[in-house]
mmCIF file of C-alpha atoms in Angstrom:
data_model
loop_
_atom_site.group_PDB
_atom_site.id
_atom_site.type_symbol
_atom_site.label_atom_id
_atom_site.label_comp_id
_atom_site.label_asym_id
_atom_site.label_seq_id
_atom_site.Cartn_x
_atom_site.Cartn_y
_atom_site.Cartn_z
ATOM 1 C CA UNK A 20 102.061 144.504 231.764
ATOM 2 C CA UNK A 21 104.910 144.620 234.106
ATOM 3 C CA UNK A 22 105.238 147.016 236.984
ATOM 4 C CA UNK A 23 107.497 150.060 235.525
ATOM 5 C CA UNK A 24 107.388 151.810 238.690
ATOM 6 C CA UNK A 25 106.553 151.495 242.694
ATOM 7 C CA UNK A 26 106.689 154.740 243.887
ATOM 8 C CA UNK A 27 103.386 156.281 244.513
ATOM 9 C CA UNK A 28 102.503 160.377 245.592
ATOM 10 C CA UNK A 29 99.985 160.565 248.346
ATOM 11 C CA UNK A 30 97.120 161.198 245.638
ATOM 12 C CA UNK A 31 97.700 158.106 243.722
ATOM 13 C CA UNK A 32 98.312 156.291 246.881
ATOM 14 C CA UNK A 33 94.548 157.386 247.532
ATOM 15 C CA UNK A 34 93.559 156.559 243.685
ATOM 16 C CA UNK A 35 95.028 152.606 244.659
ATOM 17 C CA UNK A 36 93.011 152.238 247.635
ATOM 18 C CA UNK A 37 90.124 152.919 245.613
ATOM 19 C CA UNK A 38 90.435 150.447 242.531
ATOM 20 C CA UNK A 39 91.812 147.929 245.379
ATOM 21 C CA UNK A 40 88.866 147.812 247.409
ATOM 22 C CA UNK A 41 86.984 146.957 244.004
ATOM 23 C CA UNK A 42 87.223 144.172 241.882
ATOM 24 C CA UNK A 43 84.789 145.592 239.339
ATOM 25 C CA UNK A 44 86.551 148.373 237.273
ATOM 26 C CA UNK A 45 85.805 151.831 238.032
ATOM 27 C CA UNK A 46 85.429 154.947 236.127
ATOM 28 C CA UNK A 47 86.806 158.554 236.472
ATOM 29 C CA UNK A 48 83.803 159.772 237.737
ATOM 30 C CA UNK A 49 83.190 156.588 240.455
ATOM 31 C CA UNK A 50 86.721 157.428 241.576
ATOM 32 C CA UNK A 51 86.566 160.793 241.944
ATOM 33 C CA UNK A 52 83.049 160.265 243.963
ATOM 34 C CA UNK A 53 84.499 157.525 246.328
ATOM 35 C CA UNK A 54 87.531 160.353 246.679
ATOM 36 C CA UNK A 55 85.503 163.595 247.243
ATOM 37 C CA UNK A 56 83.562 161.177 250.385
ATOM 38 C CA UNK A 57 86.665 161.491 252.396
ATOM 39 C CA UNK A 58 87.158 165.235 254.032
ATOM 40 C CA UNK A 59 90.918 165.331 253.396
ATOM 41 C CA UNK A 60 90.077 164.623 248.928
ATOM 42 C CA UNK A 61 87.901 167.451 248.217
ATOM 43 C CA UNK A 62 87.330 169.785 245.444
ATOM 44 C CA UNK A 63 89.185 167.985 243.480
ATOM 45 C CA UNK A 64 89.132 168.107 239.068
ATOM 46 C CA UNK A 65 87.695 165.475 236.854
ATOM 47 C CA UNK A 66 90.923 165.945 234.937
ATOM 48 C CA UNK A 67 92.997 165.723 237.555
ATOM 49 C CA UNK A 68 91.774 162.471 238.792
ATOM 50 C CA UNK A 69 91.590 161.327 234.690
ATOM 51 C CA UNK A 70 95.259 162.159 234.515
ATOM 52 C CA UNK A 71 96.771 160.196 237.907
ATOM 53 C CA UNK A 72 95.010 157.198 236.703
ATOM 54 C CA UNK A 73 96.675 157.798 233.156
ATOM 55 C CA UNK A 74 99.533 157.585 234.836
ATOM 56 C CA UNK A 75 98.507 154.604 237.237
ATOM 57 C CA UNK A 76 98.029 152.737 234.057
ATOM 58 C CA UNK A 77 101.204 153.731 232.029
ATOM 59 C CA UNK A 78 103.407 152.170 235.009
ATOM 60 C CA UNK A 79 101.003 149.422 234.803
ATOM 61 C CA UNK A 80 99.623 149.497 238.551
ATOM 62 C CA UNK A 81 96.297 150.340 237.119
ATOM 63 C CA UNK A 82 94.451 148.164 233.959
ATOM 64 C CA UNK A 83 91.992 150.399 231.946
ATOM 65 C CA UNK A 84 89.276 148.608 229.223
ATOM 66 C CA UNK A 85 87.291 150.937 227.074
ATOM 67 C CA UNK A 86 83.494 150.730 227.893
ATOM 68 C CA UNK A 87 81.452 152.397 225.373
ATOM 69 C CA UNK A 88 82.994 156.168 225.539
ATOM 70 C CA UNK A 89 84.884 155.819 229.542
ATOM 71 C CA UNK A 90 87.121 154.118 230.771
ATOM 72 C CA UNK A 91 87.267 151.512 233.467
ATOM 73 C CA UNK A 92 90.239 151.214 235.986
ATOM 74 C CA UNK A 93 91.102 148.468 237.867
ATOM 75 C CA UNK A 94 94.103 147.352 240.077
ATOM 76 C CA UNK A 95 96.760 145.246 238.210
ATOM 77 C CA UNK A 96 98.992 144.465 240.714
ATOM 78 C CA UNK A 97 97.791 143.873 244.352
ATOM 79 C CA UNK A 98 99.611 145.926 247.233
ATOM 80 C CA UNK A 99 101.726 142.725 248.079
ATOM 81 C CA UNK A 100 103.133 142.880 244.386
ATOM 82 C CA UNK A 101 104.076 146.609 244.427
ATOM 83 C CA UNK A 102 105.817 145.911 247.351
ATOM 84 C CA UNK A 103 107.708 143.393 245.874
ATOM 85 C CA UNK A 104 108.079 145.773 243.463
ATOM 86 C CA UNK A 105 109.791 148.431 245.859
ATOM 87 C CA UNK A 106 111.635 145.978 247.641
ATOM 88 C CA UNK A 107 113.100 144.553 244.247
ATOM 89 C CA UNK A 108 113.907 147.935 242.557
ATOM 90 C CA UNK A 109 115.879 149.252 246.311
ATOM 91 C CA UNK A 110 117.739 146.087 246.222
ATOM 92 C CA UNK A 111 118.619 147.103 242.571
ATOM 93 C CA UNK A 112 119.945 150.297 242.802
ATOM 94 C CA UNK A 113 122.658 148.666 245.675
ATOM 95 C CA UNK A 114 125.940 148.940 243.707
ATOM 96 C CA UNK A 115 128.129 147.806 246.449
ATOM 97 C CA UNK A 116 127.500 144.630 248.807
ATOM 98 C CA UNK A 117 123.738 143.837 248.928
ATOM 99 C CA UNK A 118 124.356 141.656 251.921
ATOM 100 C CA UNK A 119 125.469 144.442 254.112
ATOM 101 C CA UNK A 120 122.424 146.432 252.680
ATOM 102 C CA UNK A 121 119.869 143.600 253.698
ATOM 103 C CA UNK A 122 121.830 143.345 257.253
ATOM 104 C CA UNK A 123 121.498 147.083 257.833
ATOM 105 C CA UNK A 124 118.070 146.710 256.959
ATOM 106 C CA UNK A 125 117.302 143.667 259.790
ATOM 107 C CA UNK A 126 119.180 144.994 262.319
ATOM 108 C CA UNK A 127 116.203 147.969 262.537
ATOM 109 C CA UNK A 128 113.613 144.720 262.097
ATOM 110 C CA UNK A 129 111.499 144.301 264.814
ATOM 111 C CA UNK A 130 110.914 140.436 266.392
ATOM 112 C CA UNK A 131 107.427 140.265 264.378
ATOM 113 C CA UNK A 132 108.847 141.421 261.349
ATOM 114 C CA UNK A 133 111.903 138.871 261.487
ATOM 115 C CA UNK A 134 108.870 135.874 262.513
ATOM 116 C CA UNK A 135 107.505 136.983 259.171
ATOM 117 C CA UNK A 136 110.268 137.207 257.302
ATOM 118 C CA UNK A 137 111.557 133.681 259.028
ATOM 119 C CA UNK A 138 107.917 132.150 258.023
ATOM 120 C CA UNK A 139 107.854 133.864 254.501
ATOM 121 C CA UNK A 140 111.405 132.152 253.672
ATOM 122 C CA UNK A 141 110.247 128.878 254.520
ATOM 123 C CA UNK A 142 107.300 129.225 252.092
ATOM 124 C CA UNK A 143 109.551 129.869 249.282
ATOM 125 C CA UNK A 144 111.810 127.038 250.039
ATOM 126 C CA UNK A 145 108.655 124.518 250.497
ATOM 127 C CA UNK A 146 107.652 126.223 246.997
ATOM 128 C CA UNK A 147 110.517 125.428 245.502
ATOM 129 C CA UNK A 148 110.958 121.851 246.886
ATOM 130 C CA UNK A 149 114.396 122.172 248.609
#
């Protein structure tokens, strides 16, 4: 399923970090338990958690598969794909001239950032043979 959305609240944020650092699928319950260990998640609902990975999954960051009667969550898109994602979807909403946008944008770029994006180019044009 494609990514319908990047933006993520500070809760789901926390949710992501979760099914990230696990490859197996999680449930509710194993989420809410890996949240409630950190001092600044606690006391939070079943439901609530239930409901922010509902909605993890409908904008397809999260993957759920029925296991008996609960749910498992994973990741479907890695933190490097959502964002792409963000990146993508700003670039989008530029109505005017994208190429002052993406100047604007690496004039605030620090030297490491423009060695990365200098290195990252060059692996899409080996990729793509030119």
């Amino acid at each position: 399923m494609p990514l319908r959305s990047s933006s993520l609240g500070d809760l789901e944020r926390a949710v992501m970090e979760i099914l990230w650092s696990d490859d197996s699928g999680l449930s509710v319950r194993d989420v809410l338990d890996q949240l409630e260990r950190r001092e600044h998640h606690k006391e939070l609902a079943y439901t609530t958690i239930m409901t922010v990975l509902d909605r993890l999954a409908k904008k397809g960051i999260a993957e759920r598969t029925r296991e008996g009667r609960a749910w498992q969550y994973s990741a479907a898109a890695s933190r490097e794909q959502l964002a792409a994602t963000a990146l993508r979807s700003a670039l989008d909403t530029v109505k005017a001239d994208r190429t002052a946008a993406m100047l604007h944008f690496l004039d605030d770029a620090s030297a490491g950032e423009l060695d990365d994006l200098r290195a990252a180019l060059a692996e899409v044009e080996r990729r793509r043979g030119a």
